[in-house]
Amino acid sequence: MVMVGVGVYARLMKHAAALASLAVDPAILLIVVGILMFLLTFCGCIGSLRENICLLQTFSLCLTIVFLLQLAAGVLGFVFSDKARGKVNEIINNAIVHYRDDLDLQNLIDFGQKKFSCCGGISYKDWSQNMYFNCSEDNPSRERCSVPYSCCLPTPNQAVINTMCGQGMQALDYLEASKVIYTNGCIDRLVNWIHSNLFLLGGVALGLAIPQLVGILLSMILVNQIKDQIKLQLYNQQHRADPWY
């Protein structure tokens, strides 16, 4: 329910242009995931408390479907890595276009570029897709041919952030620009980070999979126990009704 509340709040506070920058609206995703989690856990909780076979089987089936979908998504992402890379590039480019349209999106992009020491999707010149940073001569923006401050190399002992440090960087070549900003794109940095943290990602995936498998196993064990109890009760009732018992 907390996830649903956060999703509703985010949905109400977002702008349409900012939502268009992402393939899936995060607010709607939070709402849907929150509702599904509530219904799924409701079935498991009430089913175990009331020993309801129908709810327990529903819980087990839904949990199995979720596990298989996660497994399929991981396999497809690995097999079709080129298509996944292209989709990520498309999402980043759309986010760049709407960089100034929403403060939350802007902060997210700035955080990502600082975290991975990168700039743009493929290179720093991807920022020319944004209307404020576009390098065309008819662009009246004061940020023409610039990049966001999050692309700039960190300055030691800097007390105040220079938000204009990326001024005119797109007009420079890679060698000159690399002295002031990050020139590598975030996609390559992200791929390198994934390759260097495979064990960590595998541990996270395993940590998500084990509770799901345990939930499926325990729910099926409880269903079988309930069925055995029902059979035993029916057996006792039949023999108690028998006058020769």
Tab-separated table of C-alpha atoms in Angstrom:
chain	number	residue	atom	x	y	z
A	1	MET	CA	0.000	0.000	0.000
A	2	VAL	CA	2.984	2.284	0.594
A	3	MET	CA	4.108	1.620	-2.990
A	4	VAL	CA	0.612	2.425	-4.255
A	5	GLY	CA	0.586	5.676	-2.276
A	6	VAL	CA	3.998	6.708	-3.582
A	7	GLY	CA	2.919	5.870	-7.127
A	8	VAL	CA	-0.289	7.923	-6.864
A	9	TYR	CA	1.630	10.875	-5.430
A	10	ALA	CA	4.275	10.652	-8.169
A	11	ARG	CA	1.571	10.404	-10.818
A	12	LEU	CA	-0.174	13.534	-9.557
A	13	MET	CA	3.065	15.512	-9.324
A	14	LYS	CA	4.512	14.565	-12.717
A	15	HIS	CA	4.196	16.483	-15.962
A	16	ALA	CA	3.087	14.834	-19.192
A	17	ALA	CA	6.265	15.819	-21.033
A	18	ALA	CA	8.461	14.287	-18.367
A	19	LEU	CA	6.466	11.053	-18.373
A	20	ALA	CA	6.914	10.784	-22.130
A	21	SER	CA	10.698	10.601	-21.631
A	22	LEU	CA	10.485	7.103	-20.154
A	23	ALA	CA	9.311	3.868	-21.775
A	24	VAL	CA	7.151	3.053	-18.743
A	25	ASP	CA	5.691	5.652	-16.407
A	26	PRO	CA	7.347	4.900	-13.035
A	27	ALA	CA	4.300	6.199	-11.156
A	28	ILE	CA	1.934	3.805	-12.928
A	29	LEU	CA	4.486	1.009	-12.520
A	30	LEU	CA	4.591	1.596	-8.756
A	31	ILE	CA	0.799	1.609	-8.539
A	32	VAL	CA	0.406	-1.601	-10.553
A	33	VAL	CA	3.209	-3.436	-8.726
A	34	GLY	CA	1.875	-2.277	-5.354
A	35	ILE	CA	-1.657	-3.486	-6.108
A	36	LEU	CA	-0.419	-6.844	-7.416
A	37	MET	CA	1.818	-7.322	-4.377
A	38	PHE	CA	-1.087	-6.516	-2.048
A	39	LEU	CA	-3.433	-8.962	-3.775
A	40	LEU	CA	-0.772	-11.680	-3.930
A	41	THR	CA	0.213	-11.408	-0.277
A	42	PHE	CA	-3.479	-11.153	0.699
A	43	CYS	CA	-4.143	-14.501	-0.950
A	44	GLY	CA	-1.158	-16.103	0.782
A	45	CYS	CA	-1.902	-14.635	4.214
A	46	ILE	CA	-5.669	-15.237	4.307
A	47	GLY	CA	-5.263	-18.614	2.593
A	48	SER	CA	-2.840	-19.848	5.262
A	49	LEU	CA	-4.855	-18.420	8.167
A	50	ARG	CA	-8.181	-19.819	6.958
A	51	GLU	CA	-6.612	-22.909	5.386
A	52	ASN	CA	-8.303	-22.048	2.112
A	53	ILE	CA	-7.011	-24.272	-0.683
A	54	CYS	CA	-8.252	-21.974	-3.462
A	55	LEU	CA	-6.405	-18.912	-2.122
A	56	LEU	CA	-3.239	-20.901	-1.451
A	57	GLN	CA	-3.235	-22.373	-4.951
A	58	THR	CA	-3.827	-18.897	-6.396
A	59	PHE	CA	-0.898	-17.573	-4.346
A	60	SER	CA	1.362	-20.423	-5.475
A	61	LEU	CA	0.349	-20.078	-9.129
A	62	CYS	CA	0.850	-16.288	-9.197
A	63	LEU	CA	4.209	-16.577	-7.451
A	64	THR	CA	5.285	-19.213	-9.989
A	65	ILE	CA	4.244	-16.958	-12.882
A	66	VAL	CA	6.169	-14.012	-11.393
A	67	PHE	CA	9.270	-16.183	-10.958
A	68	LEU	CA	9.067	-17.501	-14.533
A	69	LEU	CA	8.576	-13.975	-15.915
A	70	GLN	CA	11.648	-12.742	-14.048
A	71	LEU	CA	13.645	-15.721	-15.300
A	72	ALA	CA	12.459	-15.160	-18.880
A	73	ALA	CA	13.282	-11.435	-18.691
A	74	GLY	CA	16.818	-12.215	-17.521
A	75	VAL	CA	17.383	-14.808	-20.250
A	76	LEU	CA	15.934	-12.593	-22.999
A	77	GLY	CA	17.981	-9.623	-21.799
A	78	PHE	CA	21.140	-11.744	-22.025
A	79	VAL	CA	20.309	-13.338	-25.401
A	80	PHE	CA	19.097	-10.126	-27.045
A	81	SER	CA	21.641	-7.851	-25.383
A	82	ASP	CA	22.018	-5.730	-28.541
A	83	LYS	CA	18.294	-4.966	-28.659
A	84	ALA	CA	18.300	-4.270	-24.926
A	85	ARG	CA	21.208	-1.882	-25.423
A	86	GLY	CA	19.323	-0.113	-28.216
A	87	LYS	CA	16.240	0.219	-26.010
A	88	VAL	CA	18.314	1.684	-23.179
A	89	ASN	CA	19.873	4.134	-25.639
A	90	GLU	CA	16.394	5.166	-26.791
A	91	ILE	CA	15.249	5.754	-23.196
A	92	ILE	CA	18.354	7.828	-22.399
A	93	ASN	CA	17.926	9.931	-25.534
A	94	ASN	CA	14.280	10.626	-24.677
A	95	ALA	CA	15.334	11.597	-21.158
A	96	ILE	CA	17.940	13.977	-22.605
A	97	VAL	CA	15.291	15.645	-24.767
A	98	HIS	CA	13.080	16.277	-21.703
A	99	TYR	CA	15.942	17.128	-19.334
A	100	ARG	CA	14.660	20.622	-18.510
A	101	ASP	CA	10.975	19.648	-18.387
A	102	ASP	CA	10.961	18.030	-14.957
A	103	LEU	CA	13.174	18.595	-11.918
A	104	ASP	CA	13.001	14.958	-10.744
A	105	LEU	CA	14.102	13.695	-14.159
A	106	GLN	CA	16.880	16.290	-14.213
A	107	ASN	CA	18.150	15.205	-10.804
A	108	LEU	CA	18.005	11.554	-11.866
A	109	ILE	CA	20.108	12.196	-14.977
A	110	ASP	CA	22.610	14.316	-13.030
A	111	PHE	CA	22.941	11.583	-10.403
A	112	GLY	CA	23.517	8.922	-13.079
A	113	GLN	CA	26.166	10.955	-14.894
A	114	LYS	CA	28.011	11.681	-11.650
A	115	LYS	CA	27.714	8.080	-10.429
A	116	PHE	CA	29.054	6.496	-13.621
A	117	SER	CA	31.373	9.377	-14.618
A	118	CYS	CA	29.752	9.722	-18.027
A	119	CYS	CA	27.976	12.233	-20.227
A	120	GLY	CA	25.099	11.540	-22.620
A	121	GLY	CA	24.065	8.185	-24.010
A	122	ILE	CA	26.870	7.313	-26.428
A	123	SER	CA	28.932	10.506	-26.076
A	124	TYR	CA	28.709	14.022	-24.671
A	125	LYS	CA	27.480	15.303	-28.036
A	126	ASP	CA	24.164	13.516	-27.498
A	127	TRP	CA	23.152	16.589	-25.497
A	128	SER	CA	22.674	18.408	-28.775
A	129	GLN	CA	19.295	16.624	-28.955
A	130	ASN	CA	18.053	18.877	-26.165
A	131	MET	CA	16.573	22.160	-27.397
A	132	TYR	CA	18.513	24.182	-24.801
A	133	PHE	CA	21.887	22.538	-25.493
A	134	ASN	CA	21.449	22.232	-29.264
A	135	CYS	CA	24.414	23.501	-31.273
A	136	SER	CA	22.470	24.958	-34.177
A	137	GLU	CA	23.292	28.589	-34.970
A	138	ASP	CA	19.661	29.696	-34.654
A	139	ASN	CA	19.442	28.434	-31.062
A	140	PRO	CA	19.013	31.528	-28.815
A	141	SER	CA	19.633	29.637	-25.580
A	142	ARG	CA	22.516	30.738	-23.365
A	143	GLU	CA	23.309	27.016	-22.925
A	144	ARG	CA	23.838	26.536	-26.655
A	145	CYS	CA	26.454	23.835	-27.370
A	146	SER	CA	26.869	23.155	-23.657
A	147	VAL	CA	26.409	20.114	-21.420
A	148	PRO	CA	24.982	19.858	-17.872
A	149	TYR	CA	27.297	20.528	-14.947
A	150	SER	CA	27.051	16.851	-13.956
A	151	CYS	CA	29.238	16.042	-16.978
A	152	CYS	CA	32.130	18.094	-15.592
A	153	LEU	CA	35.181	16.526	-13.998
A	154	PRO	CA	35.232	17.010	-10.214
A	155	THR	CA	37.397	19.829	-8.940
A	156	PRO	CA	39.276	19.141	-5.680
A	157	ASN	CA	38.292	21.298	-2.692
A	158	GLN	CA	35.527	23.017	-4.659
A	159	ALA	CA	33.234	24.782	-2.172
A	160	VAL	CA	30.646	26.001	-4.710
A	161	ILE	CA	29.524	23.965	-7.730
A	162	ASN	CA	30.155	25.721	-11.035
A	163	THR	CA	26.935	25.022	-12.949
A	164	MET	CA	28.357	26.671	-16.089
A	165	CYS	CA	31.446	24.469	-16.316
A	166	GLY	CA	30.040	22.674	-19.372
A	167	GLN	CA	29.652	25.862	-21.414
A	168	GLY	CA	30.508	25.322	-25.103
A	169	MET	CA	31.894	21.814	-24.578
A	170	GLN	CA	30.075	20.296	-27.560
A	171	ALA	CA	32.008	22.604	-29.888
A	172	LEU	CA	35.291	21.040	-28.734
A	173	ASP	CA	36.761	17.781	-29.948
A	174	TYR	CA	37.090	14.754	-27.683
A	175	LEU	CA	40.681	15.452	-26.616
A	176	GLU	CA	40.050	19.052	-25.600
A	177	ALA	CA	36.682	18.336	-24.022
A	178	SER	CA	38.100	15.417	-21.985
A	179	LYS	CA	40.173	17.916	-19.989
A	180	VAL	CA	37.001	19.471	-18.567
A	181	ILE	CA	34.145	16.943	-18.856
A	182	TYR	CA	33.469	13.227	-19.131
A	183	THR	CA	33.357	12.339	-22.823
A	184	ASN	CA	32.352	8.677	-22.546
A	185	GLY	CA	28.670	7.798	-22.866
A	186	CYS	CA	26.660	6.361	-19.979
A	187	ILE	CA	25.662	3.218	-21.883
A	188	ASP	CA	29.246	1.927	-22.121
A	189	ARG	CA	29.837	2.872	-18.491
A	190	LEU	CA	26.691	1.028	-17.442
A	191	VAL	CA	27.690	-2.093	-19.381
A	192	ASN	CA	31.159	-2.023	-17.820
A	193	TRP	CA	29.616	-1.629	-14.362
A	194	ILE	CA	27.361	-4.637	-14.958
A	195	HIS	CA	30.300	-6.763	-16.128
A	196	SER	CA	32.372	-5.802	-13.083
A	197	ASN	CA	29.505	-6.476	-10.652
A	198	LEU	CA	28.157	-9.753	-12.006
A	199	PHE	CA	28.568	-11.512	-8.661
A	200	LEU	CA	26.685	-8.730	-6.883
A	201	LEU	CA	23.851	-8.801	-9.423
A	202	GLY	CA	23.772	-12.597	-9.252
A	203	GLY	CA	23.503	-12.410	-5.465
A	204	VAL	CA	20.615	-9.945	-5.722
A	205	ALA	CA	18.841	-12.167	-8.250
A	206	LEU	CA	19.386	-15.189	-6.010
A	207	GLY	CA	18.127	-13.240	-3.023
A	208	LEU	CA	14.918	-12.457	-4.924
A	209	ALA	CA	14.489	-15.989	-6.249
A	210	ILE	CA	14.974	-17.961	-3.014
A	211	PRO	CA	12.060	-16.370	-1.076
A	212	GLN	CA	9.789	-16.891	-4.072
A	213	LEU	CA	10.754	-20.557	-4.397
A	214	VAL	CA	10.366	-21.052	-0.644
A	215	GLY	CA	6.916	-19.423	-0.792
A	216	ILE	CA	5.855	-21.703	-3.647
A	217	LEU	CA	7.160	-24.796	-1.848
A	218	LEU	CA	5.591	-23.974	1.536
A	219	SER	CA	2.216	-23.104	0.004
A	220	MET	CA	2.093	-26.427	-1.863
A	221	ILE	CA	3.094	-28.324	1.296
A	222	LEU	CA	0.306	-26.571	3.215
A	223	VAL	CA	-2.207	-27.378	0.455
A	224	ASN	CA	-1.273	-31.060	0.606
A	225	GLN	CA	-1.554	-31.061	4.403
A	226	ILE	CA	-5.018	-29.487	4.235
A	227	LYS	CA	-6.112	-32.050	1.647
A	228	ASP	CA	-4.830	-34.870	3.867
A	229	GLN	CA	-6.792	-33.443	6.816
A	230	ILE	CA	-9.951	-33.262	4.721
A	231	LYS	CA	-9.521	-36.887	3.603
A	232	LEU	CA	-8.961	-37.956	7.205
A	233	GLN	CA	-12.103	-36.130	8.369
A	234	LEU	CA	-14.170	-37.713	5.600
A	235	TYR	CA	-12.773	-41.128	6.488
A	236	ASN	CA	-13.653	-40.671	10.164
A	237	GLN	CA	-17.158	-39.453	9.356
A	238	GLN	CA	-17.842	-42.444	7.093
A	239	HIS	CA	-16.711	-44.942	9.733
A	240	ARG	CA	-18.584	-43.208	12.546
A	241	ALA	CA	-21.764	-43.485	10.486
A	242	ASP	CA	-21.115	-47.221	10.036
A	243	PRO	CA	-23.045	-49.135	12.780
A	244	TRP	CA	-20.433	-51.931	12.663
A	245	TYR	CA	-17.567	-49.489	13.334
